[in-house]
C-alpha positions as protocol buffer text, in pm:
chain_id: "A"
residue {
  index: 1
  type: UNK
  ca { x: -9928 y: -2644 z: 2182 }
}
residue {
  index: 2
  type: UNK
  ca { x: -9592 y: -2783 z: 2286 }
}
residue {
  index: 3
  type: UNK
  ca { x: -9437 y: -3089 z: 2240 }
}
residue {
  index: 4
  type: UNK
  ca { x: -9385 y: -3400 z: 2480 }
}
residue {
  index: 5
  type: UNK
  ca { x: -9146 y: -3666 z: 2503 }
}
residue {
  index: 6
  type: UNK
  ca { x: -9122 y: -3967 z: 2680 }
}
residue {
  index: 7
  type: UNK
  ca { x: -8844 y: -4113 z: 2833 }
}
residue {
  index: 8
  type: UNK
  ca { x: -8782 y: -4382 z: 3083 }
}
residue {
  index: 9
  type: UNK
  ca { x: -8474 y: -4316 z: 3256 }
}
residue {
  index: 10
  type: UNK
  ca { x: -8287 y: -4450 z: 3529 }
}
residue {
  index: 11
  type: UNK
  ca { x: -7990 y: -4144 z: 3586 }
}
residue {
  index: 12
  type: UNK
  ca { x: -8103 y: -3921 z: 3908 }
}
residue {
  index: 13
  type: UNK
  ca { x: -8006 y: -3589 z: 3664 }
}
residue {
  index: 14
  type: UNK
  ca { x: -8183 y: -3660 z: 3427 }
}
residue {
  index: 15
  type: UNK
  ca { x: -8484 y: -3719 z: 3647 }
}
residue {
  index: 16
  type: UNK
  ca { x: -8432 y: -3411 z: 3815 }
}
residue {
  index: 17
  type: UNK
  ca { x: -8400 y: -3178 z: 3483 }
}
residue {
  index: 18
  type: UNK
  ca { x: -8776 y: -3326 z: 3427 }
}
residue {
  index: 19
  type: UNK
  ca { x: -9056 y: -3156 z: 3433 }
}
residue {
  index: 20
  type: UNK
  ca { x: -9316 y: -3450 z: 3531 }
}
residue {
  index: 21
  type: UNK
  ca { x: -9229 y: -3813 z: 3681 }
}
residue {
  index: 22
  type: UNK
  ca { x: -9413 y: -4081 z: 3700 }
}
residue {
  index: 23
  type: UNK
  ca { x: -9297 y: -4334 z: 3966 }
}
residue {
  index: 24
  type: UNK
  ca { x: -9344 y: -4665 z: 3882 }
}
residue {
  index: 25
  type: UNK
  ca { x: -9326 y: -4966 z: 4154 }
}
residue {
  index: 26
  type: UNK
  ca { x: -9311 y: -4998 z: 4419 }
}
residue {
  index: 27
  type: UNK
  ca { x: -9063 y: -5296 z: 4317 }
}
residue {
  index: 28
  type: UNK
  ca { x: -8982 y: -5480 z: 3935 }
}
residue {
  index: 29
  type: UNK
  ca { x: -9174 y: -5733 z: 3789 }
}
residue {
  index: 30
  type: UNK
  ca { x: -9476 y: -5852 z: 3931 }
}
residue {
  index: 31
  type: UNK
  ca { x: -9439 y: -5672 z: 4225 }
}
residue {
  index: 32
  type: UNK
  ca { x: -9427 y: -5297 z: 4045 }
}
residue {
  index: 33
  type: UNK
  ca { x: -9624 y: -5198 z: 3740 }
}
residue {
  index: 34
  type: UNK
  ca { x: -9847 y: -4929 z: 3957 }
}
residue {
  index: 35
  type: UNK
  ca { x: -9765 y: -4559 z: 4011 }
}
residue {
  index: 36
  type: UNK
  ca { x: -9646 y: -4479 z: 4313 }
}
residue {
  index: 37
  type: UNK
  ca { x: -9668 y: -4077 z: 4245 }
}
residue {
  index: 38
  type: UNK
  ca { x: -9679 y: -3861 z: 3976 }
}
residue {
  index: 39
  type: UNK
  ca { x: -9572 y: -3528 z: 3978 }
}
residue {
  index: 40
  type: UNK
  ca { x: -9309 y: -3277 z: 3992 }
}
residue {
  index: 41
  type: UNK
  ca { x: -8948 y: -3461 z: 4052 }
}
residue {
  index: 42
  type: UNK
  ca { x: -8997 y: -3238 z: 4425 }
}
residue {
  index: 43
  type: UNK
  ca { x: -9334 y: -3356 z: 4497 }
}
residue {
  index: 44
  type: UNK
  ca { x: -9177 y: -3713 z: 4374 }
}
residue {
  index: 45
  type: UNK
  ca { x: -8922 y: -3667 z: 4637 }
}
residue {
  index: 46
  type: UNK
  ca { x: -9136 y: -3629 z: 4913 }
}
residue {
  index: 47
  type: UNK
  ca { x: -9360 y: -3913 z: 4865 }
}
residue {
  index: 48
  type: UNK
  ca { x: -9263 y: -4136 z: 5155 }
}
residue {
  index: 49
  type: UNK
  ca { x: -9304 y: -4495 z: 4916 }
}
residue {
  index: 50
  type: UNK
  ca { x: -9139 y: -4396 z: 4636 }
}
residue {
  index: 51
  type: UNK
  ca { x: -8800 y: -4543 z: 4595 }
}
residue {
  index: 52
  type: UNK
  ca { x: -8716 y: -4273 z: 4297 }
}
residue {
  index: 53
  type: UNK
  ca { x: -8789 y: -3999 z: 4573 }
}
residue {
  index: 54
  type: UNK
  ca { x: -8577 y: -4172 z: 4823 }
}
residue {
  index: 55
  type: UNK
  ca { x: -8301 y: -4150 z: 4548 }
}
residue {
  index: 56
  type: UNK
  ca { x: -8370 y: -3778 z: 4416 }
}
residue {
  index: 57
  type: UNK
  ca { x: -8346 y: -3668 z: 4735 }
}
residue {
  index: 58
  type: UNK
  ca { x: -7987 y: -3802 z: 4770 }
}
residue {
  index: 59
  type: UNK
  ca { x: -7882 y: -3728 z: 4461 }
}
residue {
  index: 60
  type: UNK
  ca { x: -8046 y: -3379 z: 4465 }
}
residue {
  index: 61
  type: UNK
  ca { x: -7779 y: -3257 z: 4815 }
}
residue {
  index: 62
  type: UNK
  ca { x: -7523 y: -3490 z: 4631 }
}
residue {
  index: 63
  type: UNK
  ca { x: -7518 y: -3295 z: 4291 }
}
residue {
  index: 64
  type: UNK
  ca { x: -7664 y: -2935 z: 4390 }
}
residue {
  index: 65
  type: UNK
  ca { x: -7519 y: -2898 z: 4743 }
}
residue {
  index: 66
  type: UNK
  ca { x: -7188 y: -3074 z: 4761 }
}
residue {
  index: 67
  type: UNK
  ca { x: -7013 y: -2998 z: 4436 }
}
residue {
  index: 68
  type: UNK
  ca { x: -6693 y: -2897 z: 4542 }
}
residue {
  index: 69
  type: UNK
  ca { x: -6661 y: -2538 z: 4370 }
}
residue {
  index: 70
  type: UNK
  ca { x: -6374 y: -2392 z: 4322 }
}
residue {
  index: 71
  type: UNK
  ca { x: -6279 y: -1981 z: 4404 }
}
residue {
  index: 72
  type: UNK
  ca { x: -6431 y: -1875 z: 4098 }
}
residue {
  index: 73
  type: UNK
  ca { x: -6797 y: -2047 z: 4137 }
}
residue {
  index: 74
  type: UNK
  ca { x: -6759 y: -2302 z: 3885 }
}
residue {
  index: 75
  type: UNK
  ca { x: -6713 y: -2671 z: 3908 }
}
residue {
  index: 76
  type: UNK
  ca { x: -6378 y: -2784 z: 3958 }
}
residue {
  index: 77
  type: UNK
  ca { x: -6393 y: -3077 z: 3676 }
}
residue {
  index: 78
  type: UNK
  ca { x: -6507 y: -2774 z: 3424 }
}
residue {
  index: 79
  type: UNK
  ca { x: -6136 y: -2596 z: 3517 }
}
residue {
  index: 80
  type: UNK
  ca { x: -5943 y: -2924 z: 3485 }
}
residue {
  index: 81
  type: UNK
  ca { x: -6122 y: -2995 z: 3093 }
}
């Protein structure tokens, strides 16, 4: 058996590196509380309530597709370190 851990977690990245969400909302307080979806952070970002999907989805072309790279493949704030 493996092991599980729990984490609630507000950073897109880290939300993406998981392998299950659960979405829970649709708003805070007493207007949230219920899951919105469950699933894989894609299937999560294709639910059309879910707020975290809405975000994923941003942050997913944001931090996969727009990194600047540089000529050799590799970020450019990894060079400048």
């Amino acid at each position: 058996m493996g092991s599980s851990v729990i984490v609630v977690e507000h950073n897109p990245e880290v939300i993406l590196a998981s392998d299950w969400v659960i979405d829970l909302g649709p708003e805070g307080g007493n207007y949230g509380g219920r899951i919105v979806v469950q699933g894989t952070p894609e299937e999560v970002m294709k639910h059309p309530s879910s707020a975290t999907g809405i975000i994923l989805s941003k942050s997913y072309r944001t931090t996969w597709s727009e990194i600047p790279k540089s000529d050799s493949g590799r970020d450019r704030d990894r060079e400048e370190q």
